[in-house]
PDB file of C-alpha atoms in Angstrom:
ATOM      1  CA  UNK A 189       2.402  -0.077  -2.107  1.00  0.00           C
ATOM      2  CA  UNK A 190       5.220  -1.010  -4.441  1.00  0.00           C
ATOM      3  CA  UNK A 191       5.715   2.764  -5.417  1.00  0.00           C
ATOM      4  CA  UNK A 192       6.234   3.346  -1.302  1.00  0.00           C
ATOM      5  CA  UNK A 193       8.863   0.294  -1.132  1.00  0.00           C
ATOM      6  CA  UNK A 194      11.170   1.899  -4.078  1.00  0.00           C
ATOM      7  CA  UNK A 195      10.800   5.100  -2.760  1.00  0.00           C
ATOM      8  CA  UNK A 196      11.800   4.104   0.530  1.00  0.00           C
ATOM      9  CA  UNK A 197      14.854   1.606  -0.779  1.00  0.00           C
ATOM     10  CA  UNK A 198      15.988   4.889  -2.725  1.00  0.00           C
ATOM     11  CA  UNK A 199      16.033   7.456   0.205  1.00  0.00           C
ATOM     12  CA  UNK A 200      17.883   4.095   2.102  1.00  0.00           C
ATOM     13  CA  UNK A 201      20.558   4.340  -0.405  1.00  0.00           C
ATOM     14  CA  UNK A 202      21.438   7.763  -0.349  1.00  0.00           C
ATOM     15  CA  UNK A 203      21.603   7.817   3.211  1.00  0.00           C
ATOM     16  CA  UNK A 204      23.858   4.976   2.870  1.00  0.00           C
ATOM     17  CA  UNK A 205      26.278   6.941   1.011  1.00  0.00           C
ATOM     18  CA  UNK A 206      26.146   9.624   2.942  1.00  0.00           C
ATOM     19  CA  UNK A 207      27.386   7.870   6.178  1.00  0.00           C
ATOM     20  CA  UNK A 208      29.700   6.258   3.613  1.00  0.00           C
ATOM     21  CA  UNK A 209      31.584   9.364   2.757  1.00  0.00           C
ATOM     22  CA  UNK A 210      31.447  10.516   5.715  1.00  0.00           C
ATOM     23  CA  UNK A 211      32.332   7.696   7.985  1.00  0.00           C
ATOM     24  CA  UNK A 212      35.659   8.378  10.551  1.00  0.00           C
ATOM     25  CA  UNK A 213      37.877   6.321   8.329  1.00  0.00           C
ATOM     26  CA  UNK A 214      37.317   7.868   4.810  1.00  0.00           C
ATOM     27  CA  UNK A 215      40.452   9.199   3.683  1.00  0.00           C
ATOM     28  CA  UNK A 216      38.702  11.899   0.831  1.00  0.00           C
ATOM     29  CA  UNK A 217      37.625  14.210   3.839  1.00  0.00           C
ATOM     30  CA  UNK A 218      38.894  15.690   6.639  1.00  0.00           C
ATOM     31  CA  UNK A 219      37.406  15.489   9.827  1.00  0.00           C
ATOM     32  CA  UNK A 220      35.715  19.421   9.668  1.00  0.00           C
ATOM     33  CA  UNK A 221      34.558  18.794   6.353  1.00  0.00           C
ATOM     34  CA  UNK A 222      32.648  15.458   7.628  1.00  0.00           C
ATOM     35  CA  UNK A 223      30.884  17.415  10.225  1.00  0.00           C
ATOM     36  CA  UNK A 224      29.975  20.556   7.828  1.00  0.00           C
ATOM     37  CA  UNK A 225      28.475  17.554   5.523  1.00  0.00           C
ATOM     38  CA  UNK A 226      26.467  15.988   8.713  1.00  0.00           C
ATOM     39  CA  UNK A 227      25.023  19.343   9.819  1.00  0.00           C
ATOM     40  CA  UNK A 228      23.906  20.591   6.536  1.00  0.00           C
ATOM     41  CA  UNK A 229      22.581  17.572   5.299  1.00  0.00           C
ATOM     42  CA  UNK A 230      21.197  15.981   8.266  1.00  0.00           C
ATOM     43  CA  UNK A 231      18.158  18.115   9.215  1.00  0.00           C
ATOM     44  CA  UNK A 232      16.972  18.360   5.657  1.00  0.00           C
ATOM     45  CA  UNK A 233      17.412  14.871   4.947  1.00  0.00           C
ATOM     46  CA  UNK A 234      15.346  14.072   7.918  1.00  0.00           C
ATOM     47  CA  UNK A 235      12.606  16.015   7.230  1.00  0.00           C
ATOM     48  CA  UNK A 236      12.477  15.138   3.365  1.00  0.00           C
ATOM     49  CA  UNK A 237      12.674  11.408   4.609  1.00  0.00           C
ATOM     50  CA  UNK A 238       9.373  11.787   7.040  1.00  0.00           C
ATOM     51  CA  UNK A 239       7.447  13.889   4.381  1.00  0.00           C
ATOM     52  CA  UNK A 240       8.152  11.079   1.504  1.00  0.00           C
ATOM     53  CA  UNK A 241       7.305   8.264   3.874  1.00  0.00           C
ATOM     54  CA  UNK A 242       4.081  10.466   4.927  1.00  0.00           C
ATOM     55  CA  UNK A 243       3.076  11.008   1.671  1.00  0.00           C
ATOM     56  CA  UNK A 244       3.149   7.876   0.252  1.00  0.00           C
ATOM     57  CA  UNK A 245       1.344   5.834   2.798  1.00  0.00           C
ATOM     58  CA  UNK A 246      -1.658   8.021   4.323  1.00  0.00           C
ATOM     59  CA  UNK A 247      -4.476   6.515   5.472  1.00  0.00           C
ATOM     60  CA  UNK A 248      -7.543   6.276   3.296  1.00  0.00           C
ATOM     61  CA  UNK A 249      -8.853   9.403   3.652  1.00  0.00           C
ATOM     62  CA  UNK A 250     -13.163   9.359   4.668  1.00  0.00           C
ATOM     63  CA  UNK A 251     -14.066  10.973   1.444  1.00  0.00           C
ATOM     64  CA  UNK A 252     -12.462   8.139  -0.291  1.00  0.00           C
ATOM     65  CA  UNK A 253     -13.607   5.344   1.724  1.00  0.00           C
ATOM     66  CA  UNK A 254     -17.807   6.992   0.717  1.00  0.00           C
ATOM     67  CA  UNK A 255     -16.790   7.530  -2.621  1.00  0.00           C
ATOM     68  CA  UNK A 256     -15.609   3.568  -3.027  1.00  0.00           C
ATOM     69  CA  UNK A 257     -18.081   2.601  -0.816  1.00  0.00           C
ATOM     70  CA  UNK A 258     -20.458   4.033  -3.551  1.00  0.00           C
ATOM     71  CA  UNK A 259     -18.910   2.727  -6.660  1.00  0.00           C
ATOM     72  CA  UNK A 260     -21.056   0.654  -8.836  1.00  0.00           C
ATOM     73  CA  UNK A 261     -18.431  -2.259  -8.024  1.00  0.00           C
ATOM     74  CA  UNK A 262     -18.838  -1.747  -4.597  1.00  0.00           C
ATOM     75  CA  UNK A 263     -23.546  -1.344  -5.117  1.00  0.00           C
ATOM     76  CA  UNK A 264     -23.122  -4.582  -7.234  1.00  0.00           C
ATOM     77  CA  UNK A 265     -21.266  -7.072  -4.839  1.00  0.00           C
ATOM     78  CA  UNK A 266     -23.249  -5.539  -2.357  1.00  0.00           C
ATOM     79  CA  UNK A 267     -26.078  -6.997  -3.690  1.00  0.00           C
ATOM     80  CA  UNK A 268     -24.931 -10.166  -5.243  1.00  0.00           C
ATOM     81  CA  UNK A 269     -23.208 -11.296  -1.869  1.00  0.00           C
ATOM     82  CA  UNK A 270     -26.443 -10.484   0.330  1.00  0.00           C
ATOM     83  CA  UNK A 271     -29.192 -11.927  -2.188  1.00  0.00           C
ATOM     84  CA  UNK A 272     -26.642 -15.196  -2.075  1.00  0.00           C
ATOM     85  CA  UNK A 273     -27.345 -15.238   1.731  1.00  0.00           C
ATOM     86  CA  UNK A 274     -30.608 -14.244   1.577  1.00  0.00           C
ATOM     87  CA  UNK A 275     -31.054 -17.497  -0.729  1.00  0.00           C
ATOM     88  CA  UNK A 276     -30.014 -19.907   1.352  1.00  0.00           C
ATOM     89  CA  UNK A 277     -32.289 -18.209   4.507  1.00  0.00           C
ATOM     90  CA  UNK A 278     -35.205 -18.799   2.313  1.00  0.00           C
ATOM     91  CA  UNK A 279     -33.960 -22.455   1.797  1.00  0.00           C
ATOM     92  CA  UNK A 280     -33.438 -22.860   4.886  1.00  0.00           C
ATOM     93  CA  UNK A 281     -37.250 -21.672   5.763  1.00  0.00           C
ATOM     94  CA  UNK A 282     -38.663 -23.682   2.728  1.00  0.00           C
ATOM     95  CA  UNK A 283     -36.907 -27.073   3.335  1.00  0.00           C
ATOM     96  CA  UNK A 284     -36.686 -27.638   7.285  1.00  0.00           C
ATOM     97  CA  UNK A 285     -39.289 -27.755   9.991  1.00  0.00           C
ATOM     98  CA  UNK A 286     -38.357 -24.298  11.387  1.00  0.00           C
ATOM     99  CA  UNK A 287     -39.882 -21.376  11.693  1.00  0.00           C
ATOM    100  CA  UNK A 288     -37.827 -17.882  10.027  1.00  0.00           C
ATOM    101  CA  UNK A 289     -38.495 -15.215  13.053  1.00  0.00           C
ATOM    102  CA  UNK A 290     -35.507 -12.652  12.275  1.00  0.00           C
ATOM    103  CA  UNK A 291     -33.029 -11.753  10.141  1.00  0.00           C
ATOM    104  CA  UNK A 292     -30.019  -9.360  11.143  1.00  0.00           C
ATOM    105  CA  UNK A 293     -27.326  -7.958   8.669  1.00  0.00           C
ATOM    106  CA  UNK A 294     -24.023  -5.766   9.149  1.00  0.00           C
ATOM    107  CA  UNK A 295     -22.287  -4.833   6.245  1.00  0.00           C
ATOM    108  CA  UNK A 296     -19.260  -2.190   7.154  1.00  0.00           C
ATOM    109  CA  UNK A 297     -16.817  -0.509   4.887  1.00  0.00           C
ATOM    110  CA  UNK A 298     -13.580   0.385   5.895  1.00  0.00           C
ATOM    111  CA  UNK A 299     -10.496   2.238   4.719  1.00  0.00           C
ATOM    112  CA  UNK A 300      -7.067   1.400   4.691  1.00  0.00           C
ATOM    113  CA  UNK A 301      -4.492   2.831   7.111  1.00  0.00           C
ATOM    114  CA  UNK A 302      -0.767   3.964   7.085  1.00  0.00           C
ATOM    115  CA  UNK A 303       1.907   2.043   6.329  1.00  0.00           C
ATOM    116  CA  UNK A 304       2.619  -0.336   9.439  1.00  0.00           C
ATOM    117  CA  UNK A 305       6.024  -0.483   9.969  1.00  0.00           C
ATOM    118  CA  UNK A 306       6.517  -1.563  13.257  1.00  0.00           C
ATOM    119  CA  UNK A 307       2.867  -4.021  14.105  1.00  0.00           C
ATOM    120  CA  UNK A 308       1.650  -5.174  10.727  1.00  0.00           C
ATOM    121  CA  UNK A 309      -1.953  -6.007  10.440  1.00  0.00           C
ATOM    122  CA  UNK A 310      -2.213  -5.488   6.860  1.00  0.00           C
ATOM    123  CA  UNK A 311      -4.714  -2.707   6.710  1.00  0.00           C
ATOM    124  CA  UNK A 312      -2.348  -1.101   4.803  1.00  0.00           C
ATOM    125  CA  UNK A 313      -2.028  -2.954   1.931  1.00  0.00           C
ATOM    126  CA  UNK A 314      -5.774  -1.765   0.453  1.00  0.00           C
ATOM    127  CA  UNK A 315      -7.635   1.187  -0.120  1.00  0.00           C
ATOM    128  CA  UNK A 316     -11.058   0.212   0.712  1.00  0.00           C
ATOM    129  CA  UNK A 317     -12.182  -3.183   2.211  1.00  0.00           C
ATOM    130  CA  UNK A 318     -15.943  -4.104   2.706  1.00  0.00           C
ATOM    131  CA  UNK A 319     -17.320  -6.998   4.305  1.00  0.00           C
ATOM    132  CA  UNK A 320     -21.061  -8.410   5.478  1.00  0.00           C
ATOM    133  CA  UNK A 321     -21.916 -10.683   7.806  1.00  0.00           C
ATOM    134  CA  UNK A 322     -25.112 -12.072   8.139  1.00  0.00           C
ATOM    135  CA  UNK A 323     -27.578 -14.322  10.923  1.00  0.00           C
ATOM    136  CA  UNK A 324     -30.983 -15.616  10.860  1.00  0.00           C
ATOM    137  CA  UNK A 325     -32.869 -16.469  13.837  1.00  0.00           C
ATOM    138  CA  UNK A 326     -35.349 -19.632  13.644  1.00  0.00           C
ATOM    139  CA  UNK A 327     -37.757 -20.883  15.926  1.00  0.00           C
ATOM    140  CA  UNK A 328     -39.158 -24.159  17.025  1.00  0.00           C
ATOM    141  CA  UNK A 329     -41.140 -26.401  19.710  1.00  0.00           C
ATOM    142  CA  UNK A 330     -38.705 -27.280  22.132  1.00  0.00           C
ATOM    143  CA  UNK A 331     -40.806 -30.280  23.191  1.00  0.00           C
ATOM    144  CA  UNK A 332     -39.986 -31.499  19.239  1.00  0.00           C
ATOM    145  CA  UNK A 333     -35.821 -31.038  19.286  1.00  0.00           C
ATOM    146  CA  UNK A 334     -35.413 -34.844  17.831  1.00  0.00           C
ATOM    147  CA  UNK A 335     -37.633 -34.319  15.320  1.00  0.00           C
ATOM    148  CA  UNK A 336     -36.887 -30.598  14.445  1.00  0.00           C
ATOM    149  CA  UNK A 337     -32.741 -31.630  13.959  1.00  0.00           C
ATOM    150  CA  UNK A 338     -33.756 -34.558  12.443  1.00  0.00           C
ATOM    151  CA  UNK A 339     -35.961 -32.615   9.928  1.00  0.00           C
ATOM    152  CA  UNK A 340     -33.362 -30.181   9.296  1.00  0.00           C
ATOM    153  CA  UNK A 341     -30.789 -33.203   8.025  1.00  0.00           C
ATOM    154  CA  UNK A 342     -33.461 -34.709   5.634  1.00  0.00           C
ATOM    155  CA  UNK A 343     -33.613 -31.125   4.447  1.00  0.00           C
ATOM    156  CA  UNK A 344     -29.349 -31.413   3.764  1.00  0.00           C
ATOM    157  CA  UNK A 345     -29.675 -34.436   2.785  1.00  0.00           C
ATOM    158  CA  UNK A 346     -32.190 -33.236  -0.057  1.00  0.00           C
ATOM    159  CA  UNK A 347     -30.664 -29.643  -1.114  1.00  0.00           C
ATOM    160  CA  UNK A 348     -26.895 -30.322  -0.211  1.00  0.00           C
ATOM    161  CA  UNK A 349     -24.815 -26.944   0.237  1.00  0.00           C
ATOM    162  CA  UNK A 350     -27.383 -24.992   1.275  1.00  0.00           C
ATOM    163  CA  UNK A 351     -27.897 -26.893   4.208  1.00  0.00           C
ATOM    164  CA  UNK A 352     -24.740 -28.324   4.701  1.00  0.00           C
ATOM    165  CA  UNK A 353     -25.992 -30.944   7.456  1.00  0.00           C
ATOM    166  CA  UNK A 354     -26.944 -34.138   6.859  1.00  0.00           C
ATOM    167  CA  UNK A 355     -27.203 -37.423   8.374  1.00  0.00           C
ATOM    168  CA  UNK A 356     -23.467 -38.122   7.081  1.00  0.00           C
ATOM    169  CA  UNK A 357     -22.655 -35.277   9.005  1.00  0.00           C
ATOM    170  CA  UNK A 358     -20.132 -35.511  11.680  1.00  0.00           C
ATOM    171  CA  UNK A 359     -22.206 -36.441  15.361  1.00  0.00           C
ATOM    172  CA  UNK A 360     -25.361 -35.114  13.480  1.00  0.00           C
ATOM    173  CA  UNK A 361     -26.846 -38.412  14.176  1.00  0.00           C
ATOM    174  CA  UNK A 362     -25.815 -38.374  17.530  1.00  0.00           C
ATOM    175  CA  UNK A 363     -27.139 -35.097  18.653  1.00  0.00           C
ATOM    176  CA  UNK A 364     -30.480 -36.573  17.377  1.00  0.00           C
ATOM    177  CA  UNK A 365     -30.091 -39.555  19.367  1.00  0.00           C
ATOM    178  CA  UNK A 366     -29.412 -37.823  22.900  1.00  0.00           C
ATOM    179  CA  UNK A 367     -32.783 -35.901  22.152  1.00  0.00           C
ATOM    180  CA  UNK A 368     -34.289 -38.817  21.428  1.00  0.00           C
ATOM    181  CA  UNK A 369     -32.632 -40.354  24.917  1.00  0.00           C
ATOM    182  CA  UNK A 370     -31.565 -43.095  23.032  1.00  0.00           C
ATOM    183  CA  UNK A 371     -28.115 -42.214  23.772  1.00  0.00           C
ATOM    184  CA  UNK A 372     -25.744 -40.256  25.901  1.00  0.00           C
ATOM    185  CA  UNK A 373     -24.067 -36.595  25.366  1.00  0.00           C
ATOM    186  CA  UNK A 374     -23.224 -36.467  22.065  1.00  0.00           C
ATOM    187  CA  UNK A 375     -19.546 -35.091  22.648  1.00  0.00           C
ATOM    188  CA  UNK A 376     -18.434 -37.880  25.551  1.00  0.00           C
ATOM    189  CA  UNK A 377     -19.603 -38.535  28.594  1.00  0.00           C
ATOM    190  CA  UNK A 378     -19.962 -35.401  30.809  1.00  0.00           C
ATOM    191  CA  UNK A 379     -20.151 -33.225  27.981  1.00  0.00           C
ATOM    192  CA  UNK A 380     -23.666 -32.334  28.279  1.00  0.00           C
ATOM    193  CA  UNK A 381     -26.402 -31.163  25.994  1.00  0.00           C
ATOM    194  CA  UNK A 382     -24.953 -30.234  22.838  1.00  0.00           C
ATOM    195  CA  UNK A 383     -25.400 -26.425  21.475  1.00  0.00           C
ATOM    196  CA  UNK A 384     -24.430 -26.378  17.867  1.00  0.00           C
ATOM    197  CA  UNK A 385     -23.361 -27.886  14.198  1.00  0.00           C
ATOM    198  CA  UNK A 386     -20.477 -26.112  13.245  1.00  0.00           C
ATOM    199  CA  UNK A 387     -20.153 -26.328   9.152  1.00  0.00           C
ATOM    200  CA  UNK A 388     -16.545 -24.780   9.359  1.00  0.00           C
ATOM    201  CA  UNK A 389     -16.226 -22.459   6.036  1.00  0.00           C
ATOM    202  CA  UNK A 390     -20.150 -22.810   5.139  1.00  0.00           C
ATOM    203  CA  UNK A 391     -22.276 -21.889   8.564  1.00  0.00           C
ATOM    204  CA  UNK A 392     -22.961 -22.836  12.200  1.00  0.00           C
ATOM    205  CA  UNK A 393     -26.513 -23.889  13.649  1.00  0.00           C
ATOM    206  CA  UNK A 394     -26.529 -22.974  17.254  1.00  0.00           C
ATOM    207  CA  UNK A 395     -29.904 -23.566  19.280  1.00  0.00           C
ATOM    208  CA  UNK A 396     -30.921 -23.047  22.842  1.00  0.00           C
ATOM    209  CA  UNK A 397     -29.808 -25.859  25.207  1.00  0.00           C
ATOM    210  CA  UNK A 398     -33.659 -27.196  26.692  1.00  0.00           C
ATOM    211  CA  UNK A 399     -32.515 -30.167  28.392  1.00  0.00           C
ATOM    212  CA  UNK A 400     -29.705 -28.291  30.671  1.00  0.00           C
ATOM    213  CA  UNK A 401     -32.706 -26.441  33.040  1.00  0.00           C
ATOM    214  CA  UNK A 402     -31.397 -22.426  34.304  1.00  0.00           C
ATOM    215  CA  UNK A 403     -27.785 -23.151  33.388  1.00  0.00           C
ATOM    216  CA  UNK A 404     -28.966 -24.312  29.869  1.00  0.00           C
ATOM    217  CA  UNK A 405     -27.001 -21.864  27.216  1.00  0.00           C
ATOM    218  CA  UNK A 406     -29.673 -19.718  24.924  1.00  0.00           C
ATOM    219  CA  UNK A 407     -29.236 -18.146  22.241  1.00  0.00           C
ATOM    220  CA  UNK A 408     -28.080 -13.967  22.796  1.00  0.00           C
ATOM    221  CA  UNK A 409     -30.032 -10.899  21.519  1.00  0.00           C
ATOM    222  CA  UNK A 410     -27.906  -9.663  18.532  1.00  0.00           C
ATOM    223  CA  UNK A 411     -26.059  -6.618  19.280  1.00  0.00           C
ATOM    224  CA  UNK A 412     -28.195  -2.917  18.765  1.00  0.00           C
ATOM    225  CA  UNK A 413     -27.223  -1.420  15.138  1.00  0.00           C
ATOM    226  CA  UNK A 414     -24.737   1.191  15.367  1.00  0.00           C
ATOM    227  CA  UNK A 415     -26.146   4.455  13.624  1.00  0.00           C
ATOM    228  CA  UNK A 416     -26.434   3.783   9.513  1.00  0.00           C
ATOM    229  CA  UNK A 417     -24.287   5.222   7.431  1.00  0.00           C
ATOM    230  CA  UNK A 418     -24.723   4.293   3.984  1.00  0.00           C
ATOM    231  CA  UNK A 419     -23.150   3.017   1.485  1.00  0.00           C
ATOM    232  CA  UNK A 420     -20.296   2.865   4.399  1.00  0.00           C
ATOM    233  CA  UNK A 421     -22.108   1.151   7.085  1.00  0.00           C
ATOM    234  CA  UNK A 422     -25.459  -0.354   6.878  1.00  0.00           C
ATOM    235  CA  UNK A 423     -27.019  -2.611  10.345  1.00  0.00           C
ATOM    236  CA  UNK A 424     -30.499  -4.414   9.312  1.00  0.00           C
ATOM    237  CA  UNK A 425     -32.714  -6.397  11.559  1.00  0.00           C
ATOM    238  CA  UNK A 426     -35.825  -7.507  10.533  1.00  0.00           C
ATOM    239  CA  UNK A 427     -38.510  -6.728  11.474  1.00  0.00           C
ATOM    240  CA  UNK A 428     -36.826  -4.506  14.164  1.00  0.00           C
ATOM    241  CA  UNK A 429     -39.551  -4.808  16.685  1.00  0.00           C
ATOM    242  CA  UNK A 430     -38.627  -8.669  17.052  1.00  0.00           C
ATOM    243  CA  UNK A 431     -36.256  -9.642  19.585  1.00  0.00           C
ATOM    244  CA  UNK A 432     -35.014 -12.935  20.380  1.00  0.00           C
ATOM    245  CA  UNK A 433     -36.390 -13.321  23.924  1.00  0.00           C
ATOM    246  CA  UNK A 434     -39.658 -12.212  22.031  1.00  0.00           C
ATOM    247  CA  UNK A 435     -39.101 -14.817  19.978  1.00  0.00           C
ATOM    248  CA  UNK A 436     -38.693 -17.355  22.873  1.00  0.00           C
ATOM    249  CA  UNK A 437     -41.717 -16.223  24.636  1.00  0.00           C
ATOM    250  CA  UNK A 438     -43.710 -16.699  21.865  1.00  0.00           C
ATOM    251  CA  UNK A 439     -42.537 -20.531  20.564  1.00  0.00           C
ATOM    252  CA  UNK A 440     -40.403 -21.912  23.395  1.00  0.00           C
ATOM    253  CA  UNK A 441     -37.199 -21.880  22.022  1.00  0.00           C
ATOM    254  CA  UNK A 442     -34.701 -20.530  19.320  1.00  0.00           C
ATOM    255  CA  UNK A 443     -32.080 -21.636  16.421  1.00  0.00           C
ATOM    256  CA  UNK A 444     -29.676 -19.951  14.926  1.00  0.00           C
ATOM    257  CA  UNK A 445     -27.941 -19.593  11.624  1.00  0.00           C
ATOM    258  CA  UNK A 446     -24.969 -17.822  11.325  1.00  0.00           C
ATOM    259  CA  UNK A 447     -22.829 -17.365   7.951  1.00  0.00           C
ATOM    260  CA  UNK A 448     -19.073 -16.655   7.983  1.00  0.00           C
ATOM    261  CA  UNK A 449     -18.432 -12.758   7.371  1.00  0.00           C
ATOM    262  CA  UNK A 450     -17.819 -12.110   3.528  1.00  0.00           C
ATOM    263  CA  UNK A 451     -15.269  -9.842   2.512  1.00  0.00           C
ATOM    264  CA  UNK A 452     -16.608  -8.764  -0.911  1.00  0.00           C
ATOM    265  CA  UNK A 453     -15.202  -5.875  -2.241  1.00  0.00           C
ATOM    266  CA  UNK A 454     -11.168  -4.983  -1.791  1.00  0.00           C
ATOM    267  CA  UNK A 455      -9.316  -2.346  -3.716  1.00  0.00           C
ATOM    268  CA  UNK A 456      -5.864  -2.425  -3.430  1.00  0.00           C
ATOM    269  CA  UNK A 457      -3.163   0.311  -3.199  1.00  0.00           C
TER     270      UNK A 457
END
C-alpha cells in the first residue's frame, strides 16, 4: 500500500509540471508549442497513469487467496481460534443445567480488493483476511426457565469468563425474577418477556420467549451451509441431521450461544 501512495504522489507531480509549463501564462513557450506538448504527451501519460494505478492495486487474485488460505499460519490460527470456542461450548455444557443439541461453524476467507478511491471500505488495505464465527444451540425444559437461568449464573459465578453471566450481571437477577413471577418485565413495564443476555465483546445468550404464547420470539434455524470450499470456506453443523425446530420438538424449548465473529488471520499489503 505505501509503494501505491509514492507511486501515485510521483505520477501527481509530473503531471503537475506539465500543466505548469504549459499553462496560458508561461512566458518559455509559445502558444503552438503548448499544444504540440499537450497532444503528445497527453494520451501516453494517460494511459501510463491507469496501467501504474492498475498494477499496483489489483485485487487479490483467487489463487492467492487458496494459497494463504492454506499457509501453515493461516491451518494454525485456524485451529487455535476454533478449539478456544469449542472450549468454552464444552464449559458451557459441563457447568450449566443445559443440554448441548448443535453446534454450527462458518469460517470464510477472503481476499483483498482494489484500491478504493472513491467508497473506502478498507478491503484494500490486506491481502488475505479470514474470520470464524461460531453458535451453539442448547436445550432445556421450558416449564424450568427460573431455574435453568438461574443455574446458568451459579455456573458464571463459578468459572468467570467463560460464562460471562453471573448474578452481578446487569438485570440477570431480574430476568430470573419475572420467571419466577416474583416480579415484572425485566426491561420496564410493557417490555415483555425478555429474550437474551447480551455479554457485549464476550457472547450473547438468546432463548425462546415461553411466556409470550404464538407471538413469543424463538430461536431461528441457522442458515443452510453454502457449498465447502476448503481451506477458503468451511460451513459445519453438527450433527447435520439436527435442526432447531427438531430440537424444540424434542425438549420444549431452545437457548442459544452465540460468539462474536473472530477475525484471525490478516496479511497485509
Amino acid at each position: 500500500m505505501a509503494t501505491t501512495f509514492w507511486i501515485v504522489i510521483l505520477v501527481l507531480a509530473v503531471l503537475l509540471a506539465i500543466i505548469a509549463a504549459t499553462w496560458p501564462g508561461s512566458p518559455a513557450l509559445s502558444r503552438q508549442q503548448r499544444s504540440r506538448i499537450r497532444r503528445v504527451i497527453g494520451l501516453p501519460f494517460t494511459i501510463v497513469l491507469v496501467l501504474v494505478l492498475a498494477a499496483c492495486g489489483r485485487a487479490t487474485s483467487e489463487k492467492t487467496v487458496r494459497k494463504l488460505a492454506g499457509s501453515p499460519e493461516a491451518l494454525k490460527a485456524r485451529q487455535e481460534v476454533e478449539s478456544a470456542d469449542r472450549d468454552i461450548i464444552a464449559v458451557w455444557e459441563a457447568e450449566t443445567p443445559l443440554t448441548l443439541g448443535l453446534v454450527v461453524l462458518e469460517d470464510v476467507c477472503v481476499g483483498g480488493s482494489a484500491p478504493e478511491w472513491l467508497f473506502p471500505t478498507g478491503s484494500d488495505r490486506y491481502k488475505i483476511k479470514c474470520t470464524m464465527s461460531v453458535a451453539a444451540y442448547f436445550v432445556a425444559d421450558p416449564r424450568r426457565m427460573a431455574d435453568t437461568i438461574d443455574g446458568v449464573l451459579s455456573a458464571g459465578d463459578r468459572t468467570g469468563p467463560p460464562i460471562p453471566f453471573n448474578h452481578e450481571f446487569h438485570n440477570a437477577r431480574a430476568v430470573v425474577d419475572y420467571y419466577r413471577r416474583k416480579a415484572g418485565d425485566p426491561q420496564g413495564p410493557g417490555t415483555g418477556e425478555p429474550a437474551h443476555l447480551f455479554g457485549g465483546t464476550t457472547l450473547t445468550l438468546s432463548w425462546d420467549q415461553v411466556r409470550s404464547g404464538n407471538s413469543g420470539q424463538l430461536i431461528e434455524e441457522p442458515r443452510p451451509c453454502s457449498p465447502r470450499e476448503p481451506p477458503v470456506r468451511r460451513c459445519l453443523i453438527e450433527p447435520a441431521s439436527t435442526s432447531v425446530a427438531d430440537l424444540r420438538r424434542e425438549y420444549g424449548m431452545v437457548f442459544k450461544i452465540t460468539m462474536p465473529v473472530k477475525d484471525y488471520f490478516t496479511v497485509w499489503k
